[in-house]
XYZ file of C-alpha atoms in Angstrom:
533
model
C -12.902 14.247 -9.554
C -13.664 10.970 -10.939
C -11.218 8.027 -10.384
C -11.190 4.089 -11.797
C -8.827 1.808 -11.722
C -7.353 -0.689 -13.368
C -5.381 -4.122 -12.878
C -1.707 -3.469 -13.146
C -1.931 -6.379 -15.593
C -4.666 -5.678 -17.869
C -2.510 -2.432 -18.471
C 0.145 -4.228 -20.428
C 3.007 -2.071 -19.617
C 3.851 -3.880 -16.653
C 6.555 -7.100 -16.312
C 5.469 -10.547 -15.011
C 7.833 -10.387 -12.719
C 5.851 -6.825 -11.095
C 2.724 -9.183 -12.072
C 3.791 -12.012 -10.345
C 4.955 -10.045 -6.959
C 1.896 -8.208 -6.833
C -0.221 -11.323 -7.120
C 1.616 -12.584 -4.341
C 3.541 -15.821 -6.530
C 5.458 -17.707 -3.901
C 8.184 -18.473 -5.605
C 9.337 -14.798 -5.452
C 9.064 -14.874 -1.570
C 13.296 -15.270 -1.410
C 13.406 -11.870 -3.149
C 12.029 -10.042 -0.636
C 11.128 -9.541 2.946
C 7.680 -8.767 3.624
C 4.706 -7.639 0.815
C 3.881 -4.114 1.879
C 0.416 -5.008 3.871
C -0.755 -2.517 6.041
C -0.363 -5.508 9.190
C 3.366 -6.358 7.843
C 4.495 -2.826 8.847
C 4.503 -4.077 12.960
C 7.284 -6.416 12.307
C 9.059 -4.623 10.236
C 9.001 -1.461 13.091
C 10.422 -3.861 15.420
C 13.174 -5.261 12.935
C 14.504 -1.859 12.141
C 14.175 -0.443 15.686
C 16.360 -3.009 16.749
C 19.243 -2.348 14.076
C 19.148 1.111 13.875
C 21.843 2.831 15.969
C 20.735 6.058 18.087
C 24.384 7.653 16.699
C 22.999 7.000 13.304
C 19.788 9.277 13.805
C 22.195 12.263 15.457
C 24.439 12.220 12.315
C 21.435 12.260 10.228
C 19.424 14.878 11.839
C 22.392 17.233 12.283
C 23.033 16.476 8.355
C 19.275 17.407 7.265
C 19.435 20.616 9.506
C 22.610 21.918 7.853
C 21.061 20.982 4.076
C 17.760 23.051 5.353
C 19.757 25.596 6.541
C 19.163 28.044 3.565
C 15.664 26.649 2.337
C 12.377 27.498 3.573
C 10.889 24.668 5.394
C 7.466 24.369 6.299
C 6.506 23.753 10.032
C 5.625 20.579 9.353
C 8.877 19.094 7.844
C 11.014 20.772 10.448
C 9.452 18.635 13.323
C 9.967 15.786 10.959
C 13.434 16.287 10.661
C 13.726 16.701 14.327
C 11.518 13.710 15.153
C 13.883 11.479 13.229
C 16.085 11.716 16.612
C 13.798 9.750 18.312
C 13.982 5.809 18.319
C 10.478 5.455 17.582
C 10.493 7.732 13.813
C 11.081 5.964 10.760
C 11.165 6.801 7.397
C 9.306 6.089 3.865
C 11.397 6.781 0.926
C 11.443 7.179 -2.669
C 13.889 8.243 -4.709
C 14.708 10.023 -8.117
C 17.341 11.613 -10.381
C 17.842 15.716 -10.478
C 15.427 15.372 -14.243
C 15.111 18.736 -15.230
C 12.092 20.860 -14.081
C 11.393 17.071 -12.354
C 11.136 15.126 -15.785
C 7.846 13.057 -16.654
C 4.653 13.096 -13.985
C 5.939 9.782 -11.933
C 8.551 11.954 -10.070
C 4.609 13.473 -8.215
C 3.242 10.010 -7.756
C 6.470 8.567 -6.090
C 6.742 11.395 -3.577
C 2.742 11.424 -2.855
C 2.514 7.831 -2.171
C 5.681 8.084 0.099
C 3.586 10.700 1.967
C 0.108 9.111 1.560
C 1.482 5.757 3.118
C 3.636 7.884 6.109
C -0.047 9.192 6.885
C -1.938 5.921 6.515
C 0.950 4.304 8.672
C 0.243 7.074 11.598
C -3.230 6.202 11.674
C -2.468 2.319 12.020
C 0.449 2.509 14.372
C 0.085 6.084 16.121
C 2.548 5.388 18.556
C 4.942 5.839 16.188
C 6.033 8.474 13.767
C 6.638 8.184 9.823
C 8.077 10.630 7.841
C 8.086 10.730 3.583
C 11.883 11.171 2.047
C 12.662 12.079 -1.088
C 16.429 11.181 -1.624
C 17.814 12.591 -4.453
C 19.954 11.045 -6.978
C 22.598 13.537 -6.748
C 25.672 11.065 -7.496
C 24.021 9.558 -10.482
C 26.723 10.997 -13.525
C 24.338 9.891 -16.486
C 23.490 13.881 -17.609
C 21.543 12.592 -20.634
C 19.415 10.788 -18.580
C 18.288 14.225 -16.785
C 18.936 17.127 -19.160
C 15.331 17.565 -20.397
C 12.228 17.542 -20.226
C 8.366 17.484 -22.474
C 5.872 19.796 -22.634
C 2.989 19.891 -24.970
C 4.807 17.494 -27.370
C 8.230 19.333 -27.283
C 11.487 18.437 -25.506
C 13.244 21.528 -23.776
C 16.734 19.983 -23.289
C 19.764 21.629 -21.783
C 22.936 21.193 -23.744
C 26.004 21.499 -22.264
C 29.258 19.236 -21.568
C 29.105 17.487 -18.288
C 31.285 15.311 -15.867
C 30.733 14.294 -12.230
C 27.812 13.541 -10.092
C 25.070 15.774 -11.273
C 24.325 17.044 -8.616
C 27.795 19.391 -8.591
C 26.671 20.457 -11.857
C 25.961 24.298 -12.069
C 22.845 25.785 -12.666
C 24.800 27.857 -15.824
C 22.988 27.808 -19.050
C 19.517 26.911 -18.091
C 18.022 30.694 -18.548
C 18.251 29.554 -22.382
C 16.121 26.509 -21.734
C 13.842 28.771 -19.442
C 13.509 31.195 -22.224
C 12.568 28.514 -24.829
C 9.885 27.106 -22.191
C 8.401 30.920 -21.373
C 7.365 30.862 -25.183
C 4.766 28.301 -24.805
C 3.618 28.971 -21.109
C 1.546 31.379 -22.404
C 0.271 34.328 -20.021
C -2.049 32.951 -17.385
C -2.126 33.159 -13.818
C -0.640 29.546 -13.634
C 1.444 30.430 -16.552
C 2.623 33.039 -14.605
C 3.438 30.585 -11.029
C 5.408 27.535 -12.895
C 7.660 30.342 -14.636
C 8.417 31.770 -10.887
C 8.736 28.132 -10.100
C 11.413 27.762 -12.718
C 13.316 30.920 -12.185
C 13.745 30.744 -8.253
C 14.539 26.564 -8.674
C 17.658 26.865 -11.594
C 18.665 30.608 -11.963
C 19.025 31.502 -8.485
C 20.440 28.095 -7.242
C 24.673 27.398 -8.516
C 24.494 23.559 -8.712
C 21.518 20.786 -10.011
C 21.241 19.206 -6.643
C 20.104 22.613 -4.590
C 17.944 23.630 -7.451
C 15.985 20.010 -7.144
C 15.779 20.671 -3.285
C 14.185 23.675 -4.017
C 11.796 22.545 -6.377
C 10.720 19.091 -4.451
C 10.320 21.673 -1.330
C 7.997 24.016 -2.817
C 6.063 21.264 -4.434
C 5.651 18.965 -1.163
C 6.717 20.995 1.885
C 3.295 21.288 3.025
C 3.097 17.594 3.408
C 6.404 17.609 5.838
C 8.306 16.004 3.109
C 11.641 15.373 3.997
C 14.642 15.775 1.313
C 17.814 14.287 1.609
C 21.168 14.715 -0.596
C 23.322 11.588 0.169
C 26.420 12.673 -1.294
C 27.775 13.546 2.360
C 31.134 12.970 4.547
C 28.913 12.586 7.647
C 26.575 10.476 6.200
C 29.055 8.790 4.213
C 31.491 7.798 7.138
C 28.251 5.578 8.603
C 28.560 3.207 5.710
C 32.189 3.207 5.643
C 32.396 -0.393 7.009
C 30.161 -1.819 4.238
C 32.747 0.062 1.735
C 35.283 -1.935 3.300
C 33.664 -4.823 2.912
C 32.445 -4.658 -0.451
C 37.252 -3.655 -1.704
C 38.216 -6.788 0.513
C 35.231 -9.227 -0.176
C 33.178 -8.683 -2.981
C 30.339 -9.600 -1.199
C 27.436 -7.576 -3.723
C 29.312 -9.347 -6.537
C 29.011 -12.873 -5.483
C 25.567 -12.369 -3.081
C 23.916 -10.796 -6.335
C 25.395 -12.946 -8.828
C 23.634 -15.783 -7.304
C 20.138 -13.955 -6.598
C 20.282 -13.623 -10.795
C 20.665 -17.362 -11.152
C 18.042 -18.065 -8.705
C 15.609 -15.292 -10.374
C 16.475 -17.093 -14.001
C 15.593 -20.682 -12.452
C 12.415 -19.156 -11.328
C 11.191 -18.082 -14.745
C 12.369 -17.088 -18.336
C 10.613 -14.219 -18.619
C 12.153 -12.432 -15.946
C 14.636 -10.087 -16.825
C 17.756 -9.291 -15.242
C 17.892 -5.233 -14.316
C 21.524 -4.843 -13.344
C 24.437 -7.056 -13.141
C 27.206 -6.299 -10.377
C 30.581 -5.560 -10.683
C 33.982 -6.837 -8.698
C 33.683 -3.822 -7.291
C 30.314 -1.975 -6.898
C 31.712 1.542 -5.989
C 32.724 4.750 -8.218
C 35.529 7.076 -6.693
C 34.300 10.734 -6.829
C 36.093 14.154 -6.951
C 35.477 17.683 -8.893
C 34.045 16.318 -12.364
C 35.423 12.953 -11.429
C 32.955 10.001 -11.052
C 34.778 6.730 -12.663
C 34.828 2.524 -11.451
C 37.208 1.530 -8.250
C 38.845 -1.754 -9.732
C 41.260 -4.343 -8.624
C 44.034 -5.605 -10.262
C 46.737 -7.356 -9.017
C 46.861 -6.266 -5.227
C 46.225 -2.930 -6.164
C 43.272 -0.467 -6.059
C 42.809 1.998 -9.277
C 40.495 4.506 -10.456
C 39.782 3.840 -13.980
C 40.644 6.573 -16.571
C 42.943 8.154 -13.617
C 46.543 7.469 -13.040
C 45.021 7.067 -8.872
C 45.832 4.174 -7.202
C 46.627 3.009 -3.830
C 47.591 -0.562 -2.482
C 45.071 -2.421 0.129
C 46.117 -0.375 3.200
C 46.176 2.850 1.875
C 43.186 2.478 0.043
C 41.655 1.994 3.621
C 43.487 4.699 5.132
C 42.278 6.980 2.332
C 38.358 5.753 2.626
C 38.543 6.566 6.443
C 40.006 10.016 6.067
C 38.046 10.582 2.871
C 34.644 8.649 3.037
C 32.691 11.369 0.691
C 35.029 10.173 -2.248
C 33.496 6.753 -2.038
C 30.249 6.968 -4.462
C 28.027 3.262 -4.600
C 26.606 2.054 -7.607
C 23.174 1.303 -8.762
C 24.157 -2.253 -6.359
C 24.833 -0.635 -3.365
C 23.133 2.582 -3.040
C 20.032 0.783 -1.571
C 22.365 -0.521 1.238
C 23.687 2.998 1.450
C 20.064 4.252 1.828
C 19.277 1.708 4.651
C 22.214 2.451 6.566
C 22.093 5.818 6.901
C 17.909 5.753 7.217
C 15.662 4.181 9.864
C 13.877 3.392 6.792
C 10.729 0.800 6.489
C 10.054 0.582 3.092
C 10.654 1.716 -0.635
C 8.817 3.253 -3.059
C 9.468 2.992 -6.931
C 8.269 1.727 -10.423
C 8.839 -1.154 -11.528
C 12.177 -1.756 -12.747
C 13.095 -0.419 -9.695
C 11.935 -2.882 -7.741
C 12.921 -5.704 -9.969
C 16.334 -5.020 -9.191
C 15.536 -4.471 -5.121
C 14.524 -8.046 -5.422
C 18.608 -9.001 -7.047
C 19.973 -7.286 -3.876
C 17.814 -9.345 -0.934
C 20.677 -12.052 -0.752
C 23.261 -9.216 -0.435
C 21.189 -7.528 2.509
C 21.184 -10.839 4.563
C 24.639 -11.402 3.703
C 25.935 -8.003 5.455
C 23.012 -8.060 7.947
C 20.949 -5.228 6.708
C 17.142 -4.883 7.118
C 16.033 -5.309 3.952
C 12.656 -2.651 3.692
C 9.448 -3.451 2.403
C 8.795 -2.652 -1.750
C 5.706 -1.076 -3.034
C 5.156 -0.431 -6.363
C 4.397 3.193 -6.753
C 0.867 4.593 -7.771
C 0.322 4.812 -11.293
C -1.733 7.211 -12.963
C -3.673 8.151 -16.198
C -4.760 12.089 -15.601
C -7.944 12.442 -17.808
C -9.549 15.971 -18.490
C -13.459 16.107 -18.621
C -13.045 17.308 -21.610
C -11.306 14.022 -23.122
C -13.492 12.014 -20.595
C -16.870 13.028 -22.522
C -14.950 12.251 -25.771
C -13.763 9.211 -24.801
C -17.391 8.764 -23.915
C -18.986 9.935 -26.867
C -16.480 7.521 -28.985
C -17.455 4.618 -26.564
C -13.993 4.120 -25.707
C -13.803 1.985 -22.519
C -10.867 2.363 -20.028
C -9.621 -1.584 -21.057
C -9.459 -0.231 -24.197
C -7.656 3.168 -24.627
C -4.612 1.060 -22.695
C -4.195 -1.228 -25.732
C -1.540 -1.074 -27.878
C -2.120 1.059 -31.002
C -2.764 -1.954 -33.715
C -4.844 -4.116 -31.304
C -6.825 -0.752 -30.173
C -7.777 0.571 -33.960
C -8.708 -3.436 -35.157
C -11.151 -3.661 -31.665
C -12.540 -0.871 -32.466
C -12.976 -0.849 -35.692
C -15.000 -4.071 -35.335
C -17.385 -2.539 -32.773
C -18.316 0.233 -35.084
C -18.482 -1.689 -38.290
C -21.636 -3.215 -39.750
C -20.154 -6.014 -40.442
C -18.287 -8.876 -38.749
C -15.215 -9.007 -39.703
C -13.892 -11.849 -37.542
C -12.824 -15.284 -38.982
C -12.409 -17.284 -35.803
C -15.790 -19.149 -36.469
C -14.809 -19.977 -40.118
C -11.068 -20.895 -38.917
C -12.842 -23.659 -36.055
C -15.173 -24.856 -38.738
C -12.103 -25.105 -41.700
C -10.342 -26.842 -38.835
C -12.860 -29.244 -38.072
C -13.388 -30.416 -41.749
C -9.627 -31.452 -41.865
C -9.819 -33.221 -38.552
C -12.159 -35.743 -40.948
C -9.340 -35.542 -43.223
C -6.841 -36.409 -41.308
C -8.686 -39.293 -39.885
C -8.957 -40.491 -43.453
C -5.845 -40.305 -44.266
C -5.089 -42.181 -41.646
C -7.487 -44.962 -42.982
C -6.105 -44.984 -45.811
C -2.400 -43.933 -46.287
C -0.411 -41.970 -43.537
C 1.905 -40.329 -46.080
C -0.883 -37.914 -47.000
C -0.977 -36.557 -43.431
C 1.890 -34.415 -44.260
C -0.147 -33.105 -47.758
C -3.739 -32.645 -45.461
C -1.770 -30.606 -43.104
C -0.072 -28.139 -45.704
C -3.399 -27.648 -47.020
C -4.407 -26.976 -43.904
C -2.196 -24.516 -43.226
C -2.381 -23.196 -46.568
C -6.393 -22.340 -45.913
C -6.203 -21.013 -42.877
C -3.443 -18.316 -44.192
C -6.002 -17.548 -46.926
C -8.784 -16.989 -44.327
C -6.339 -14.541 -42.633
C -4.931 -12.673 -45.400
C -8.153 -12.068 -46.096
C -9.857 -11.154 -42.835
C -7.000 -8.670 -42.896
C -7.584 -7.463 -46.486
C -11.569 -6.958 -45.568
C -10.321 -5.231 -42.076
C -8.381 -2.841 -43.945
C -10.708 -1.696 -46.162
C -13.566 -1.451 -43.259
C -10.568 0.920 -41.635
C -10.221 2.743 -44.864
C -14.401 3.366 -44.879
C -14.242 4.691 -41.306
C -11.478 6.743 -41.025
C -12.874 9.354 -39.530
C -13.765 7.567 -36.576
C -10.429 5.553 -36.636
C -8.796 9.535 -36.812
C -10.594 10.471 -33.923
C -10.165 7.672 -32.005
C -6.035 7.422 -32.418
C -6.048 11.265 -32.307
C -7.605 10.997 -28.525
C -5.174 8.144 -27.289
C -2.451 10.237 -28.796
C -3.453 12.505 -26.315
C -3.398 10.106 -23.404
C -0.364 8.236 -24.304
C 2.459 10.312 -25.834
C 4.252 8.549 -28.795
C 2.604 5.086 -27.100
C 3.983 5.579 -23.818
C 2.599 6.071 -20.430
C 1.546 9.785 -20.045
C 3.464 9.237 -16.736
C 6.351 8.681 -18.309
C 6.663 11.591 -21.040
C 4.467 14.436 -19.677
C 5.861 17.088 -17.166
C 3.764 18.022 -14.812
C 3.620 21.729 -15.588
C 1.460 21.022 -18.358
C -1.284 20.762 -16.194
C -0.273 22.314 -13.500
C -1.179 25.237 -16.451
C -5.152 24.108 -16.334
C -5.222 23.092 -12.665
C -2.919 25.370 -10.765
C -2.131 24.094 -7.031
C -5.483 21.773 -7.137
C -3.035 19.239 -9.074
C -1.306 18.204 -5.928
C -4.366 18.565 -3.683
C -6.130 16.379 -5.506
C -3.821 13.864 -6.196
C -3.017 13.463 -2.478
C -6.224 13.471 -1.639
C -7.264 10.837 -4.212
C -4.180 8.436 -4.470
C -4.048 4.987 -2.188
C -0.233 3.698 -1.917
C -1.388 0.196 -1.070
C -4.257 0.170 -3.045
C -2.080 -1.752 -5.929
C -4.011 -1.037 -9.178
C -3.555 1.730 -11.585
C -5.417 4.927 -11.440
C -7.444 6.650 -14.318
C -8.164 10.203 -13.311
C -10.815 12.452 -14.798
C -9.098 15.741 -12.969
């Protein structure tokens, strides 16, 4: 196995913002706590050892037991579920929604680097335990944002009306999907494994979140990964004084609304991920997930005729905290409430908006946990490696964009140089003499030189684009070979980690897939990966 790597910037699909945090820019330093160095973790031990409440780790273990209770755990995982008892366990987490049959390949790389850095952090600190979490998404209620999935160029989606958190959603229907999929498994030994893998996951599992438990456990349970559904009335009763905050104070609204400002002032060209609400918390029940708003004095669920005044909305959230659902703004909090948790793991966007919420941490005097981006990864086979080769198509290159990759290349390969930059610096250096005499001589020609100017230079580029063209035209069959192989790589331009499942090559490299990729990927090594599997 032969792996490369690549600056996250050089790989253009990343924001400056990502850029600018990885290359350690200090005006992001208010956005976060600590850069995920391998040294940072000390401190950050000691800050959440000193916050996190021994009653907290009893709830949570006797939670985790009850949601293993029917699921094969591995040795491993069980004694770090049990370990998590002890004051001196913490936790590295990633998270994900319930995608079907777990959506594109980044839902492996989150979950391996949360277990590749809980093992590098064991051999640094080894007085200490770490386990890996994955906590599902089960109270997301976007279905079709997790109702398919790609395979070989074809989306296998799962139709069906849907209201609720997903996670409540049953498992009904999905044999059709199955039986779609089964067509082009083909009949292989590994064929033969990711069709078990299907049918045990969704047709003998009633709802979306036990089926993804399932799945993530088979996958990872050799690794002691830990899985953890959320969506809990134990769990849910820990964070019941930050509910209470967030109906009488608003504090994410105003705490996050100023963090957005302050990211704006720092530059333009960093976007905003999520904007808060009044009131950052959905009110769940059977097929129910809608906004909490306030109106008036009074609390109501939108699209419901609920609604309670200020004291018995709090008398209802203390008898009922598992109705209480947080949004996109305060699930992290949730997360590091209810978790002795160090750091998080996710892509980019994710951690964009981690670095909105740092000002709402402080405010309700939360630990805020180290962000790493996760590992990014280009699987190559060696059979597209020698082509790649044999095309001399360099690693900088296949990442280009499809218009900028076809023009490079076709210059390489063509006999002739089809590149106008030294005629455009010598045309511009004739009219710098031009300009100077028109200045000599009468200064209302400087408006005619430069329209000529301009007028030249467009010629030059019409028709350095009319000659690349044609040079495209002679060598397209190179240019067909060329796009066909970073079709390959990057489905309909995207990342392959983004569109492909990983079934399709779990197919060609059966459980090796995982191996290697745990063996091979670094969590703080903070450049992406090109694998030749």
């Amino acid at each position: 196995m032969q792996q490369d790597y690549l600056p996250f910037k050089e790989t253009g699909y990343f924001s400056q913002l990502i850029c600018d945090y990885l290359n350690h820019n200090s005006d992001l330093k208010a956005f976060y706590n600590r850069f995920p160095d391998i040294d940072n973790f000390a401190e950050q031990i000691e800050e959440k050892k000193s916050s996190f409440a021994a009653r907290s780790r009893t709830v949570l273990t006797n939670v985790l037991r009850k949601q293993y209770k029917h699921l094969q755990a591995s040795e491993l995982t069980a004694q770090n579920i049990e370990s998590l008892n002890s004051e001196n366990t913490f936790t590295v987490t990633t998270g994900h929604q319930l995608n079907l049959f777990t959506g594109p390949l980044y839902f492996l790389y989150k979950i391996i680097a949360a277990i590749n850095l809980s093992t590098q952090l064991k051999a640094q600190y080894p007085q200490y335990n770490f386990v890996p979490v994955y906590w599902m998404a089960t109270e997301d209620h976007d279905f079709d944002e997790v109702n398919y999935f790609n395979f070989k160029g074809k989306k296998f989606q799962w139709n069906r009306k849907a209201s609720g958190a997903v996670g409540e959603l049953s498992t009904r229907g999905l044999d059709e999907v199955l039986e779609l999929f089964f067509q082009d498994l083909g009949v292989s030994n590994n064929a033969r494994d990711v069709k078990k893998l299907f049918e045990n996951a969704y047709l003998k599992h009633d709802n979306l979140a036990a089926a993804t438990r399932f799945l993530a456990n088979e996958l990872f349970k050799d690794y002691g990964l830990v899985i953890i559904d959320a969506n809990n009335r134990d769990l849910k009763r820990l964070f019941i004084p930050y509910v209470e905050e967030e109906l009488g104070n608003q504090t994410s609204f105003n705490a996050v609304n100023e963090t957005n400002k302050k990211l704006i002032d720092v530059s333009d060209d960093y976007s905003i991920q999520v904007n808060p609400r009044e009131i950052n918390l959905f009110y769940l029940d059977k097929n129910l997930r809608e906004r909490i708003v306030h109106d008036d004095g009074i609390y109501k669920v939108l699209n419901t005729n609920l609604k309670w005044s200020k004291s018995e909305m709090l008398k209802h959230l203390n008898e009922a905290p598992e109705r209480f659902s947080p949004n996109v703004i305060m699930r992290p909090l949730y997360q590091e409430v209810i978790l002795p948790n160090l750091c998080y793991i996710g892509g980019g966007g994710e951690l964009a908006y981690w670095m909105q919420l740092k000002q709402y941490f402080d405010a309700v005097d939360v630990p805020f946990p180290l962000l790493l981006l996760r590992n990014s990864v280009l699987i190559k086979t060696e059979k597209q490696a020698k082509k790649l080769q044999k095309l001399n198509i360099s690693n900088q290159d296949i990442f280009l964009k499809r218009d900028a990759f076809i023009n490079r290349k076709v210059r390489q390969i063509s006999n002739i140089d089809i590149d106008f930059s030294t005629q455009k610096q010598h045309l511009q250096k004739q009219f710098e003499d031009l300009f100077k005499l028109a200045e000599q001589t009468d200064k209302s020609y400087i408006g005619a030189v430069r329209a000529q100017e301009q007028k030249q230079l467009k010629g030059l580029e019409k028709l350095e684009k009319r000659l690349l063209q044609a040079q495209k035209k002679k060598l397209s069959d190179e240019v067909s070979r060329m796009t066909d192989i970073q079709n390959e790589l990057f489905p309909n331009g995207n990342l392959q980690e983004r569109t492909t499942n990983f079934s399709e090559f779990y197919l060609e490299y059966g459980d090796r897939l995982i191996q290697n990729l745990v063996e091979h990927l670094k969590p703080l090594h903070q450049e992406f990966s090109i694998i030749t599997q």
